[in-house]
Amino acid sequence: MSTPGPNDPIPVKARQDAQDWAQHMTEYMAQTAGAPLDAGSAEPKFSNCVGKNDEVRNDGRYKLAYAVYSSAPLEQHPEAVRKVRAMLEQQGFKIDGYRETTDGKVDTVLDASQESSRYMVTVETTTGGLLLFRVRTPCLMPPTPSPASH
């Protein structure tokens, strides 16, 4: 497996497929963590891909940030992120950042990325004490519509 380069073609994935994968991944992380997700809290946010000089192409390319919450008790957050970290490492994700506490208080953060797909996942304690599961995609290109066959 080689590291994707800046001049490689943009991966092709339909928006619904990207959202379905993100939903599946957050559900899998939450199940691994033993943290039930709060029904209806899922927030898929599609946005334009922005180049390093703030350029935006009008060809349908997009990024997805998908977030969903769990109201698992705060004291369970460290164990939850430990379980997710172990699962992600087994799945070949690189752990980019990790902590369980700040100044002796529960304040979890787990950031991980998958080099081959450039997907990023996060599990963290929110300011309100919820456990947030998030998936972010790299820039993706929707498939070109196939001509209708008649």
Coordinates of C-alpha atoms in Angstrom, one line a residue:
M1 CA 0.0 0.0 0.0
S2 CA 1.4 3.4 -0.9
T3 CA 0.6 6.7 0.6
P4 CA -1.8 8.7 -1.5
G5 CA -0.1 11.7 -3.1
P6 CA -1.4 15.2 -3.8
N7 CA -1.6 14.5 -7.5
D8 CA -3.5 11.2 -7.2
P9 CA -7.0 11.1 -8.6
I10 CA -9.7 12.0 -6.1
P11 CA -11.5 8.8 -4.8
V12 CA -14.9 8.3 -6.3
K13 CA -17.8 7.6 -3.9
A14 CA -21.4 8.5 -4.0
R15 CA -22.6 10.9 -1.2
Q16 CA -25.0 8.3 0.1
D17 CA -22.3 5.6 0.2
A18 CA -20.0 7.9 2.1
Q19 CA -22.7 8.7 4.6
D20 CA -23.7 5.0 4.9
W21 CA -20.0 4.1 5.6
A22 CA -19.7 6.9 8.2
Q23 CA -22.9 5.8 9.9
H24 CA -21.7 2.2 10.0
M25 CA -18.3 3.2 11.3
T26 CA -19.7 5.3 14.1
E27 CA -22.1 2.5 15.1
Y28 CA -19.3 0.0 15.1
M29 CA -17.1 2.3 17.3
A30 CA -20.0 2.9 19.7
Q31 CA -20.8 -0.8 19.9
T32 CA -17.1 -1.5 20.6
A33 CA -17.1 1.2 23.3
G34 CA -20.3 -0.2 24.9
A35 CA -21.8 3.3 24.5
P36 CA -25.3 3.4 23.0
L37 CA -25.8 6.1 20.5
D38 CA -28.5 8.7 21.0
A39 CA -31.2 8.2 18.4
G40 CA -31.6 11.2 16.2
S41 CA -28.4 12.8 17.1
A42 CA -26.6 12.0 13.9
E43 CA -25.4 15.0 12.0
P44 CA -24.1 14.5 8.4
K45 CA -22.5 17.6 7.0
F46 CA -21.4 17.8 3.4
S47 CA -19.1 20.6 2.4
N48 CA -17.1 21.7 -0.7
C49 CA -13.5 20.7 -1.1
V50 CA -11.3 23.7 -0.7
G51 CA -7.9 23.8 -2.3
K52 CA -4.8 25.2 -0.5
N53 CA -5.3 28.5 -2.3
D54 CA -9.0 28.6 -1.2
E55 CA -10.1 27.5 -4.7
V56 CA -13.3 25.5 -5.0
R57 CA -14.1 23.4 -8.2
N58 CA -17.7 23.2 -9.3
D59 CA -17.6 19.6 -10.3
G60 CA -19.4 18.0 -7.3
R61 CA -16.4 17.0 -5.2
Y62 CA -17.2 17.1 -1.5
K63 CA -16.1 16.2 2.0
L64 CA -18.3 14.7 4.7
A65 CA -18.1 15.2 8.5
Y66 CA -20.5 12.8 10.2
A67 CA -21.1 13.1 14.0
V68 CA -23.3 11.2 16.4
Y69 CA -23.5 11.4 20.2
S70 CA -23.8 9.0 23.2
S71 CA -24.9 10.0 26.6
A72 CA -22.8 7.3 28.2
P73 CA -21.8 8.4 31.7
L74 CA -18.7 10.5 31.9
E75 CA -16.9 8.0 34.1
Q76 CA -17.2 5.4 31.3
H77 CA -15.5 7.5 28.7
P78 CA -11.9 6.5 29.4
E79 CA -12.7 2.8 29.1
A80 CA -14.8 3.4 26.0
V81 CA -12.0 5.2 24.2
R82 CA -9.5 2.5 25.2
K83 CA -11.8 -0.1 23.6
V84 CA -12.2 1.9 20.4
R85 CA -8.4 2.6 20.3
A86 CA -7.7 -1.2 20.4
M87 CA -10.3 -1.9 17.7
L88 CA -9.0 0.8 15.4
E89 CA -5.4 -0.3 15.8
Q90 CA -6.5 -3.9 14.9
Q91 CA -8.2 -2.4 11.8
G92 CA -5.0 -0.7 10.7
F93 CA -5.8 2.8 11.7
K94 CA -2.9 5.1 12.9
I95 CA -3.5 6.7 16.3
D96 CA -2.9 10.4 15.8
G97 CA -3.8 11.7 19.3
Y98 CA -5.0 10.2 22.5
R99 CA -5.8 11.3 26.1
E100 CA -8.2 10.2 28.8
T101 CA -7.9 13.1 31.3
T102 CA -7.0 16.7 31.6
D103 CA -6.0 18.1 35.1
G104 CA -7.4 14.9 36.7
K105 CA -10.8 15.2 35.1
V106 CA -12.3 12.9 32.4
D107 CA -11.6 14.6 29.1
T108 CA -11.2 11.9 26.4
V109 CA -9.9 12.4 22.9
L110 CA -9.0 9.8 20.4
D111 CA -8.0 10.8 16.9
A112 CA -7.1 8.2 14.3
S113 CA -6.6 8.0 10.6
Q114 CA -6.5 5.4 7.9
E115 CA -3.7 6.1 5.5
S116 CA -5.1 4.2 2.5
S117 CA -8.5 5.9 2.5
R118 CA -7.4 9.1 4.3
Y119 CA -10.6 8.8 6.5
M120 CA -10.2 10.3 10.0
V121 CA -12.2 9.2 13.1
T122 CA -12.5 10.9 16.5
V123 CA -14.1 9.9 19.8
E124 CA -14.1 12.6 22.4
T125 CA -15.8 13.9 25.5
T126 CA -17.8 17.1 24.6
T127 CA -18.1 20.2 26.8
G128 CA -21.6 19.0 27.8
G129 CA -20.2 15.6 28.9
L130 CA -21.5 13.6 26.0
L131 CA -19.3 11.1 24.1
L132 CA -19.0 12.2 20.4
F133 CA -18.2 9.8 17.6
R134 CA -17.1 11.5 14.4
V135 CA -15.9 10.4 10.9
R136 CA -14.4 12.8 8.4
T137 CA -13.7 11.9 4.8
P138 CA -11.1 13.3 2.5
C139 CA -12.2 15.1 -0.7
L140 CA -14.4 12.6 -2.6
M141 CA -15.8 12.8 -6.2
P142 CA -19.3 11.6 -6.9
P143 CA -19.5 8.9 -9.7
T144 CA -20.3 10.2 -13.1
P145 CA -23.8 9.3 -14.1
S146 CA -23.9 6.5 -16.6
P147 CA -25.8 7.3 -19.8
A148 CA -29.4 5.8 -19.7
S149 CA -29.6 2.7 -21.8
H150 CA -32.5 2.5 -24.2

